[in-house]
Amino acid sequence: MEGGDYGWPECYYDQDQKKLVLAPEYGGDGGKAVGACAAKLAPVAAFPSHWAPNAMLIYTGTQFPEPYRDGGFIAFHGSWNRAPREQAGYNVVFQPMADGKAAGNYVVFADGFAGAHKDPGRAAFRPSGLAMGPDGALYIGDDVHGRIWRITYGGDATTARLAAAPAMAPASGSSGAAVPPEGTHADAGRATADLSVPPGATKDQVALGDRIFHGEASNGTCSGCHGSDARGTSVGPDLTSGNWVWSDGSLAAITKTVTDGVSHPRNYTGVMPPKGGAELSDADTAAVAAYVWAVGHVN
């Protein structure tokens, strides 16, 4: 509401407890302390963290049926720093509303924009804008390639019900062409084969490290902070520059850094827990280190 105090930045909404609690920077203790947040306004609706909402549109048209009237469409640009959880968002949701309040749970209205990879470096498209046309059509804008989608309703308005978009099917290949019955190798189409292999490691280790780095195996979390291209973000350094802050860049030293983590970063805001916060085996850790060494030695 206009002039409402929703508690930012002292408070955040704990989705498990469904209430505002004090942020750690203001005396919070992991969700137990409420303090001044008890007098703040809770959100009308809550969504998963780091989905990155970029635009909201209250639907006032009549082209869509009654269940969508006066509800809110929200475009989620998609996450890059949800580690150790998988990256998510990259969709458009619909939140039913009535009298300025949530009238039920949100549904994922449109999905599939990112394609096979929900990460900022490889997402095919990322929703970033919403608009309603004079005829009530919904427009969704993307800021990767500048594509715009126009969505209209063509069903029976008298029987319309809110429903989530169909679940995304596994990608069958970048071209969409049919694949052989036995499927394709996990490393098909990757540039991993062109990377150098560190002394004492193998190409298979580098390939496995690539998949773990990108969260495609062993619940790896590396790309969340270092970027899907390993060129760094605001919370994690560029691993391709050849500049090593915590070691001499040898395979053994990189393995130690991954194993121990970085509790007090010198130049970045993100703390790296041991093994990036993932439950990596020694073999997984060795593979990640081999991949990091390899991307750091690209000519």
mmCIF file of C-alpha atoms in Angstrom:
data_model
loop_
_atom_site.group_PDB
_atom_site.id
_atom_site.type_symbol
_atom_site.label_atom_id
_atom_site.label_comp_id
_atom_site.label_asym_id
_atom_site.label_seq_id
_atom_site.Cartn_x
_atom_site.Cartn_y
_atom_site.Cartn_z
ATOM 1 C CA MET A 1 0.000 0.000 0.000
ATOM 2 C CA GLU A 2 1.074 3.594 -0.499
ATOM 3 C CA GLY A 3 3.372 4.698 2.329
ATOM 4 C CA GLY A 4 3.434 1.192 3.806
ATOM 5 C CA ASP A 5 6.481 0.040 5.783
ATOM 6 C CA TYR A 6 7.386 -3.495 4.743
ATOM 7 C CA GLY A 7 10.507 -3.634 6.875
ATOM 8 C CA TRP A 8 13.256 -3.443 4.274
ATOM 9 C CA PRO A 9 16.177 -3.723 4.908
ATOM 10 C CA GLU A 10 15.855 -4.628 8.596
ATOM 11 C CA CYS A 11 13.426 -7.486 7.960
ATOM 12 C CA TYR A 12 13.025 -10.328 5.540
ATOM 13 C CA TYR A 13 10.159 -12.744 4.988
ATOM 14 C CA ASP A 14 10.874 -16.285 6.156
ATOM 15 C CA GLN A 15 8.903 -18.527 3.811
ATOM 16 C CA ASP A 16 9.069 -21.526 6.141
ATOM 17 C CA GLN A 17 7.660 -19.609 9.121
ATOM 18 C CA LYS A 18 5.521 -17.343 6.937
ATOM 19 C CA LYS A 19 6.434 -14.209 8.847
ATOM 20 C CA LEU A 20 8.868 -11.299 8.871
ATOM 21 C CA VAL A 21 12.027 -11.788 10.945
ATOM 22 C CA LEU A 22 15.088 -9.685 11.655
ATOM 23 C CA ALA A 23 17.916 -9.815 9.130
ATOM 24 C CA PRO A 24 21.270 -10.880 10.596
ATOM 25 C CA GLU A 25 22.751 -7.426 9.945
ATOM 26 C CA TYR A 26 20.155 -5.980 12.314
ATOM 27 C CA GLY A 27 20.383 -8.477 15.164
ATOM 28 C CA GLY A 28 18.703 -11.454 13.563
ATOM 29 C CA ASP A 29 19.674 -14.940 14.616
ATOM 30 C CA GLY A 30 18.700 -17.180 11.750
ATOM 31 C CA GLY A 31 14.980 -16.556 11.804
ATOM 32 C CA LYS A 32 14.154 -16.653 15.520
ATOM 33 C CA ALA A 33 14.233 -12.957 16.398
ATOM 34 C CA VAL A 34 11.331 -10.819 15.208
ATOM 35 C CA GLY A 35 11.831 -7.536 17.069
ATOM 36 C CA ALA A 36 10.623 -4.469 15.208
ATOM 37 C CA CYS A 37 9.480 -6.651 12.309
ATOM 38 C CA ALA A 38 6.317 -7.541 14.227
ATOM 39 C CA ALA A 39 4.969 -4.061 13.410
ATOM 40 C CA LYS A 40 5.869 -4.172 9.701
ATOM 41 C CA LEU A 41 3.603 -5.131 6.818
ATOM 42 C CA ALA A 42 4.065 -8.656 5.488
ATOM 43 C CA PRO A 43 4.177 -9.168 1.699
ATOM 44 C CA VAL A 44 0.951 -9.737 -0.197
ATOM 45 C CA ALA A 45 2.525 -12.835 -1.762
ATOM 46 C CA ALA A 46 5.914 -14.528 -1.448
ATOM 47 C CA PHE A 47 8.039 -16.207 -4.102
ATOM 48 C CA PRO A 48 11.236 -18.281 -4.064
ATOM 49 C CA SER A 49 14.462 -16.410 -3.366
ATOM 50 C CA HIS A 50 16.725 -15.125 -6.128
ATOM 51 C CA TRP A 51 14.258 -15.672 -8.952
ATOM 52 C CA ALA A 52 14.896 -11.995 -9.755
ATOM 53 C CA PRO A 53 11.519 -10.352 -10.482
ATOM 54 C CA ASN A 54 11.976 -7.734 -13.196
ATOM 55 C CA ALA A 55 8.427 -6.677 -14.031
ATOM 56 C CA MET A 56 4.871 -6.912 -12.696
ATOM 57 C CA LEU A 57 1.592 -6.287 -14.476
ATOM 58 C CA ILE A 58 -1.865 -6.185 -12.886
ATOM 59 C CA TYR A 59 -4.161 -7.566 -15.556
ATOM 60 C CA THR A 60 -7.043 -5.173 -16.164
ATOM 61 C CA GLY A 61 -8.090 -6.444 -19.583
ATOM 62 C CA THR A 62 -10.972 -8.662 -20.601
ATOM 63 C CA GLN A 63 -9.349 -10.820 -23.296
ATOM 64 C CA PHE A 64 -8.248 -13.316 -20.658
ATOM 65 C CA PRO A 65 -11.060 -15.094 -18.742
ATOM 66 C CA GLU A 66 -12.332 -14.243 -15.268
ATOM 67 C CA PRO A 67 -9.725 -16.158 -13.202
ATOM 68 C CA TYR A 68 -7.035 -13.820 -14.552
ATOM 69 C CA ARG A 69 -8.880 -10.544 -13.970
ATOM 70 C CA ASP A 70 -7.147 -8.140 -11.566
ATOM 71 C CA GLY A 71 -4.397 -10.669 -10.825
ATOM 72 C CA GLY A 72 -0.692 -10.056 -11.204
ATOM 73 C CA PHE A 73 1.725 -11.363 -13.821
ATOM 74 C CA ILE A 74 5.372 -11.293 -12.733
ATOM 75 C CA ALA A 75 8.366 -11.772 -15.031
ATOM 76 C CA PHE A 76 11.288 -13.485 -13.319
ATOM 77 C CA HIS A 77 14.590 -12.766 -15.005
ATOM 78 C CA GLY A 78 16.210 -15.798 -13.375
ATOM 79 C CA SER A 79 18.841 -16.439 -10.731
ATOM 80 C CA TRP A 80 22.595 -16.595 -10.817
ATOM 81 C CA ASN A 81 23.445 -16.921 -7.116
ATOM 82 C CA ARG A 82 21.167 -19.500 -5.478
ATOM 83 C CA ALA A 83 24.011 -21.857 -4.571
ATOM 84 C CA PRO A 84 23.921 -24.454 -3.169
ATOM 85 C CA ARG A 85 20.424 -24.705 -4.653
ATOM 86 C CA GLU A 86 19.874 -25.034 -8.378
ATOM 87 C CA GLN A 87 19.388 -21.889 -10.442
ATOM 88 C CA ALA A 88 15.714 -21.130 -11.016
ATOM 89 C CA GLY A 89 13.187 -18.601 -12.229
ATOM 90 C CA TYR A 90 13.436 -17.689 -15.924
ATOM 91 C CA ASN A 91 9.652 -17.788 -16.118
ATOM 92 C CA VAL A 92 6.446 -15.765 -15.819
ATOM 93 C CA VAL A 93 4.058 -16.518 -12.971
ATOM 94 C CA PHE A 94 0.491 -15.473 -12.308
ATOM 95 C CA GLN A 95 -0.657 -14.503 -8.811
ATOM 96 C CA PRO A 96 -4.451 -14.448 -8.381
ATOM 97 C CA MET A 97 -5.621 -11.398 -6.435
ATOM 98 C CA ALA A 98 -8.843 -10.126 -4.872
ATOM 99 C CA ASP A 99 -9.306 -6.816 -3.061
ATOM 100 C CA GLY A 100 -5.574 -6.205 -3.038
ATOM 101 C CA LYS A 101 -4.771 -9.540 -1.390
ATOM 102 C CA ALA A 102 -3.557 -12.896 -2.648
ATOM 103 C CA ALA A 103 -6.469 -15.142 -3.603
ATOM 104 C CA GLY A 104 -4.593 -18.422 -3.778
ATOM 105 C CA ASN A 105 -1.153 -19.685 -4.681
ATOM 106 C CA TYR A 106 0.723 -18.475 -7.722
ATOM 107 C CA VAL A 107 1.079 -20.675 -10.807
ATOM 108 C CA VAL A 108 3.880 -20.727 -13.362
ATOM 109 C CA PHE A 109 2.076 -19.174 -16.312
ATOM 110 C CA ALA A 110 4.831 -19.484 -18.932
ATOM 111 C CA ASP A 111 8.109 -21.364 -18.818
ATOM 112 C CA GLY A 112 10.820 -22.714 -21.091
ATOM 113 C CA PHE A 113 12.421 -19.371 -21.908
ATOM 114 C CA ALA A 114 15.870 -20.466 -20.737
ATOM 115 C CA GLY A 115 15.924 -23.648 -22.766
ATOM 116 C CA ALA A 116 18.124 -26.466 -21.516
ATOM 117 C CA HIS A 117 20.179 -24.363 -19.100
ATOM 118 C CA LYS A 118 18.773 -22.147 -16.384
ATOM 119 C CA ASP A 119 21.836 -20.017 -15.823
ATOM 120 C CA PRO A 120 22.578 -16.498 -17.025
ATOM 121 C CA GLY A 121 25.476 -17.431 -19.279
ATOM 122 C CA ARG A 122 23.629 -20.081 -21.269
ATOM 123 C CA ALA A 123 19.921 -19.233 -20.985
ATOM 124 C CA ALA A 124 18.370 -18.891 -24.427
ATOM 125 C CA PHE A 125 15.955 -16.162 -23.282
ATOM 126 C CA ARG A 126 15.247 -14.350 -19.999
ATOM 127 C CA PRO A 127 11.874 -12.676 -19.275
ATOM 128 C CA SER A 128 12.395 -9.034 -18.393
ATOM 129 C CA GLY A 129 9.302 -7.018 -19.285
ATOM 130 C CA LEU A 130 5.501 -7.231 -19.369
ATOM 131 C CA ALA A 131 2.846 -5.164 -21.112
ATOM 132 C CA MET A 132 -0.852 -5.443 -21.955
ATOM 133 C CA GLY A 133 -2.084 -4.509 -25.392
ATOM 134 C CA PRO A 134 -5.269 -2.501 -26.098
ATOM 135 C CA ASP A 135 -7.011 -5.791 -26.930
ATOM 136 C CA GLY A 136 -5.984 -7.386 -23.628
ATOM 137 C CA ALA A 137 -3.193 -9.525 -25.080
ATOM 138 C CA LEU A 138 -0.177 -10.101 -22.827
ATOM 139 C CA TYR A 139 3.288 -9.227 -24.135
ATOM 140 C CA ILE A 140 6.459 -10.698 -22.626
ATOM 141 C CA GLY A 141 9.819 -9.164 -23.452
ATOM 142 C CA ASP A 142 13.257 -10.824 -23.325
ATOM 143 C CA ASP A 143 16.584 -9.017 -22.895
ATOM 144 C CA VAL A 144 18.947 -11.663 -24.290
ATOM 145 C CA HIS A 145 17.931 -11.454 -27.955
ATOM 146 C CA GLY A 146 15.181 -8.845 -27.782
ATOM 147 C CA ARG A 147 12.363 -11.275 -28.544
ATOM 148 C CA ILE A 148 8.759 -10.398 -27.673
ATOM 149 C CA TRP A 149 5.980 -12.942 -27.222
ATOM 150 C CA ARG A 150 2.282 -12.094 -27.610
ATOM 151 C CA ILE A 151 -0.124 -14.306 -25.662
ATOM 152 C CA THR A 152 -3.900 -14.436 -26.147
ATOM 153 C CA TYR A 153 -6.631 -16.694 -24.781
ATOM 154 C CA GLY A 154 -8.486 -18.969 -27.165
ATOM 155 C CA GLY A 155 -10.371 -21.406 -24.954
ATOM 156 C CA ASP A 156 -13.848 -21.515 -23.481
ATOM 157 C CA ALA A 157 -13.973 -18.574 -21.064
ATOM 158 C CA THR A 158 -16.937 -20.040 -19.170
ATOM 159 C CA THR A 159 -14.973 -23.100 -18.045
ATOM 160 C CA ALA A 160 -11.537 -21.512 -17.685
ATOM 161 C CA ARG A 161 -9.502 -22.425 -14.604
ATOM 162 C CA LEU A 162 -6.049 -21.389 -13.452
ATOM 163 C CA ALA A 163 -3.470 -24.014 -14.350
ATOM 164 C CA ALA A 164 0.303 -24.118 -14.296
ATOM 165 C CA ALA A 165 2.279 -24.379 -17.506
ATOM 166 C CA PRO A 166 3.213 -27.955 -18.444
ATOM 167 C CA ALA A 167 6.405 -29.214 -16.829
ATOM 168 C CA MET A 168 9.455 -28.780 -19.004
ATOM 169 C CA ALA A 169 10.524 -31.936 -20.813
ATOM 170 C CA PRO A 170 14.222 -32.833 -20.858
ATOM 171 C CA ALA A 171 16.080 -31.212 -23.720
ATOM 172 C CA SER A 172 16.608 -33.528 -26.692
ATOM 173 C CA GLY A 173 19.482 -31.593 -28.184
ATOM 174 C CA SER A 174 20.336 -27.999 -29.013
ATOM 175 C CA SER A 175 18.884 -28.235 -32.500
ATOM 176 C CA GLY A 176 15.686 -29.962 -31.448
ATOM 177 C CA ALA A 177 16.472 -32.798 -33.869
ATOM 178 C CA ALA A 178 15.645 -36.369 -32.967
ATOM 179 C CA VAL A 179 18.272 -38.278 -31.022
ATOM 180 C CA PRO A 180 19.167 -41.962 -31.378
ATOM 181 C CA PRO A 181 17.404 -44.440 -29.074
ATOM 182 C CA GLU A 182 20.539 -44.854 -26.988
ATOM 183 C CA GLY A 183 20.593 -41.105 -26.341
ATOM 184 C CA THR A 184 23.608 -38.849 -26.518
ATOM 185 C CA HIS A 185 26.768 -38.720 -24.457
ATOM 186 C CA ALA A 186 26.602 -36.287 -21.522
ATOM 187 C CA ASP A 187 29.518 -34.306 -22.946
ATOM 188 C CA ALA A 188 28.189 -34.045 -26.511
ATOM 189 C CA GLY A 189 28.510 -30.540 -27.894
ATOM 190 C CA ARG A 190 30.731 -29.286 -25.064
ATOM 191 C CA ALA A 191 33.997 -27.450 -25.565
ATOM 192 C CA THR A 192 35.547 -29.525 -22.775
ATOM 193 C CA ALA A 193 37.374 -31.710 -25.268
ATOM 194 C CA ASP A 194 39.420 -28.702 -26.398
ATOM 195 C CA LEU A 195 40.655 -27.886 -22.895
ATOM 196 C CA SER A 196 44.154 -28.744 -21.718
ATOM 197 C CA VAL A 197 44.474 -31.522 -19.179
ATOM 198 C CA PRO A 198 46.519 -30.818 -16.047
ATOM 199 C CA PRO A 199 49.487 -33.082 -15.321
ATOM 200 C CA GLY A 200 48.310 -36.093 -13.367
ATOM 201 C CA ALA A 201 44.661 -35.756 -14.427
ATOM 202 C CA THR A 202 42.609 -37.163 -17.303
ATOM 203 C CA LYS A 203 40.207 -35.834 -19.901
ATOM 204 C CA ASP A 204 37.409 -37.763 -18.204
ATOM 205 C CA GLN A 205 38.138 -35.917 -14.965
ATOM 206 C CA VAL A 206 38.012 -32.556 -16.731
ATOM 207 C CA ALA A 207 34.708 -33.523 -18.369
ATOM 208 C CA LEU A 208 33.208 -34.617 -15.046
ATOM 209 C CA GLY A 209 34.471 -31.413 -13.422
ATOM 210 C CA ASP A 210 32.702 -29.428 -16.146
ATOM 211 C CA ARG A 211 29.382 -31.079 -15.335
ATOM 212 C CA ILE A 212 29.823 -30.640 -11.579
ATOM 213 C CA PHE A 213 30.880 -27.011 -12.034
ATOM 214 C CA HIS A 214 27.648 -26.322 -13.930
ATOM 215 C CA GLY A 215 25.421 -28.117 -11.431
ATOM 216 C CA GLU A 216 24.678 -31.014 -13.768
ATOM 217 C CA ALA A 217 26.271 -33.640 -11.515
ATOM 218 C CA SER A 218 26.780 -34.132 -7.769
ATOM 219 C CA ASN A 219 24.700 -31.007 -7.052
ATOM 220 C CA GLY A 220 27.653 -28.793 -7.915
ATOM 221 C CA THR A 221 27.331 -25.114 -7.085
ATOM 222 C CA CYS A 222 30.407 -23.519 -8.675
ATOM 223 C CA SER A 223 28.759 -21.602 -11.519
ATOM 224 C CA GLY A 224 26.461 -19.852 -9.062
ATOM 225 C CA CYS A 225 29.341 -17.660 -7.885
ATOM 226 C CA HIS A 226 31.918 -17.969 -10.654
ATOM 227 C CA GLY A 227 29.476 -17.694 -13.587
ATOM 228 C CA SER A 228 28.576 -20.329 -16.140
ATOM 229 C CA ASP A 229 31.545 -19.201 -18.257
ATOM 230 C CA ALA A 230 33.838 -19.237 -15.180
ATOM 231 C CA ARG A 231 34.648 -15.569 -15.787
ATOM 232 C CA GLY A 232 33.450 -14.506 -12.367
ATOM 233 C CA THR A 233 30.661 -12.457 -10.838
ATOM 234 C CA SER A 234 30.445 -9.862 -8.102
ATOM 235 C CA VAL A 235 30.730 -12.610 -5.497
ATOM 236 C CA GLY A 236 33.302 -14.931 -7.088
ATOM 237 C CA PRO A 237 36.541 -14.378 -9.029
ATOM 238 C CA ASP A 238 37.324 -15.030 -12.681
ATOM 239 C CA LEU A 239 38.850 -18.501 -12.945
ATOM 240 C CA THR A 240 40.018 -18.041 -16.539
ATOM 241 C CA SER A 241 42.416 -15.132 -16.013
ATOM 242 C CA GLY A 242 45.324 -17.164 -14.699
ATOM 243 C CA ASN A 243 45.544 -14.961 -11.610
ATOM 244 C CA TRP A 244 45.461 -17.118 -8.469
ATOM 245 C CA VAL A 245 44.840 -15.326 -5.181
ATOM 246 C CA TRP A 246 45.046 -18.249 -2.773
ATOM 247 C CA SER A 247 47.601 -20.527 -4.415
ATOM 248 C CA ASP A 248 50.216 -20.966 -7.106
ATOM 249 C CA GLY A 249 47.595 -22.314 -9.511
ATOM 250 C CA SER A 250 48.873 -25.872 -9.446
ATOM 251 C CA LEU A 251 46.389 -28.728 -9.507
ATOM 252 C CA ALA A 252 47.247 -29.690 -5.938
ATOM 253 C CA ALA A 253 46.783 -26.119 -4.710
ATOM 254 C CA ILE A 254 43.452 -25.688 -6.509
ATOM 255 C CA THR A 255 42.278 -28.995 -5.029
ATOM 256 C CA LYS A 256 43.152 -27.744 -1.553
ATOM 257 C CA THR A 257 41.287 -24.461 -2.086
ATOM 258 C CA VAL A 258 38.173 -26.276 -3.300
ATOM 259 C CA THR A 259 38.395 -28.732 -0.395
ATOM 260 C CA ASP A 260 38.947 -26.123 2.326
ATOM 261 C CA GLY A 261 36.841 -23.293 0.888
ATOM 262 C CA VAL A 262 37.544 -19.579 1.313
ATOM 263 C CA SER A 263 36.162 -18.192 4.559
ATOM 264 C CA HIS A 264 37.590 -14.663 4.208
ATOM 265 C CA PRO A 265 37.689 -13.558 0.549
ATOM 266 C CA ARG A 266 40.072 -10.717 -0.191
ATOM 267 C CA ASN A 267 38.442 -9.100 -3.186
ATOM 268 C CA TYR A 268 34.904 -10.497 -3.360
ATOM 269 C CA THR A 269 31.778 -10.563 -1.230
ATOM 270 C CA GLY A 270 31.010 -14.258 -1.471
ATOM 271 C CA VAL A 271 32.330 -16.683 1.139
ATOM 272 C CA MET A 272 33.030 -20.123 -0.339
ATOM 273 C CA PRO A 273 32.237 -22.968 2.058
ATOM 274 C CA PRO A 274 34.281 -26.171 1.790
ATOM 275 C CA LYS A 275 33.582 -27.818 -1.571
ATOM 276 C CA GLY A 276 31.288 -24.932 -2.427
ATOM 277 C CA GLY A 277 28.704 -26.187 0.031
ATOM 278 C CA ALA A 278 28.082 -29.347 -1.981
ATOM 279 C CA GLU A 279 28.616 -32.892 -0.748
ATOM 280 C CA LEU A 280 31.420 -33.705 -3.163
ATOM 281 C CA SER A 281 33.397 -36.915 -2.915
ATOM 282 C CA ASP A 282 37.181 -36.819 -3.165
ATOM 283 C CA ALA A 283 36.841 -37.918 -6.790
ATOM 284 C CA ASP A 284 34.336 -35.118 -7.470
ATOM 285 C CA THR A 285 36.642 -32.581 -5.854
ATOM 286 C CA ALA A 286 39.585 -33.772 -7.932
ATOM 287 C CA ALA A 287 37.464 -33.468 -11.075
ATOM 288 C CA VAL A 288 36.359 -29.911 -10.249
ATOM 289 C CA ALA A 289 39.961 -28.923 -9.570
ATOM 290 C CA ALA A 290 41.030 -30.417 -12.903
ATOM 291 C CA TYR A 291 38.346 -28.436 -14.717
ATOM 292 C CA VAL A 292 39.258 -25.190 -12.919
ATOM 293 C CA TRP A 293 42.914 -25.740 -13.823
ATOM 294 C CA ALA A 294 41.892 -26.395 -17.438
ATOM 295 C CA VAL A 295 39.803 -23.223 -17.849
ATOM 296 C CA GLY A 296 42.630 -21.266 -16.247
ATOM 297 C CA HIS A 297 45.061 -22.477 -18.909
ATOM 298 C CA VAL A 298 43.095 -21.653 -22.068
ATOM 299 C CA ASN A 299 45.424 -20.004 -24.554
#
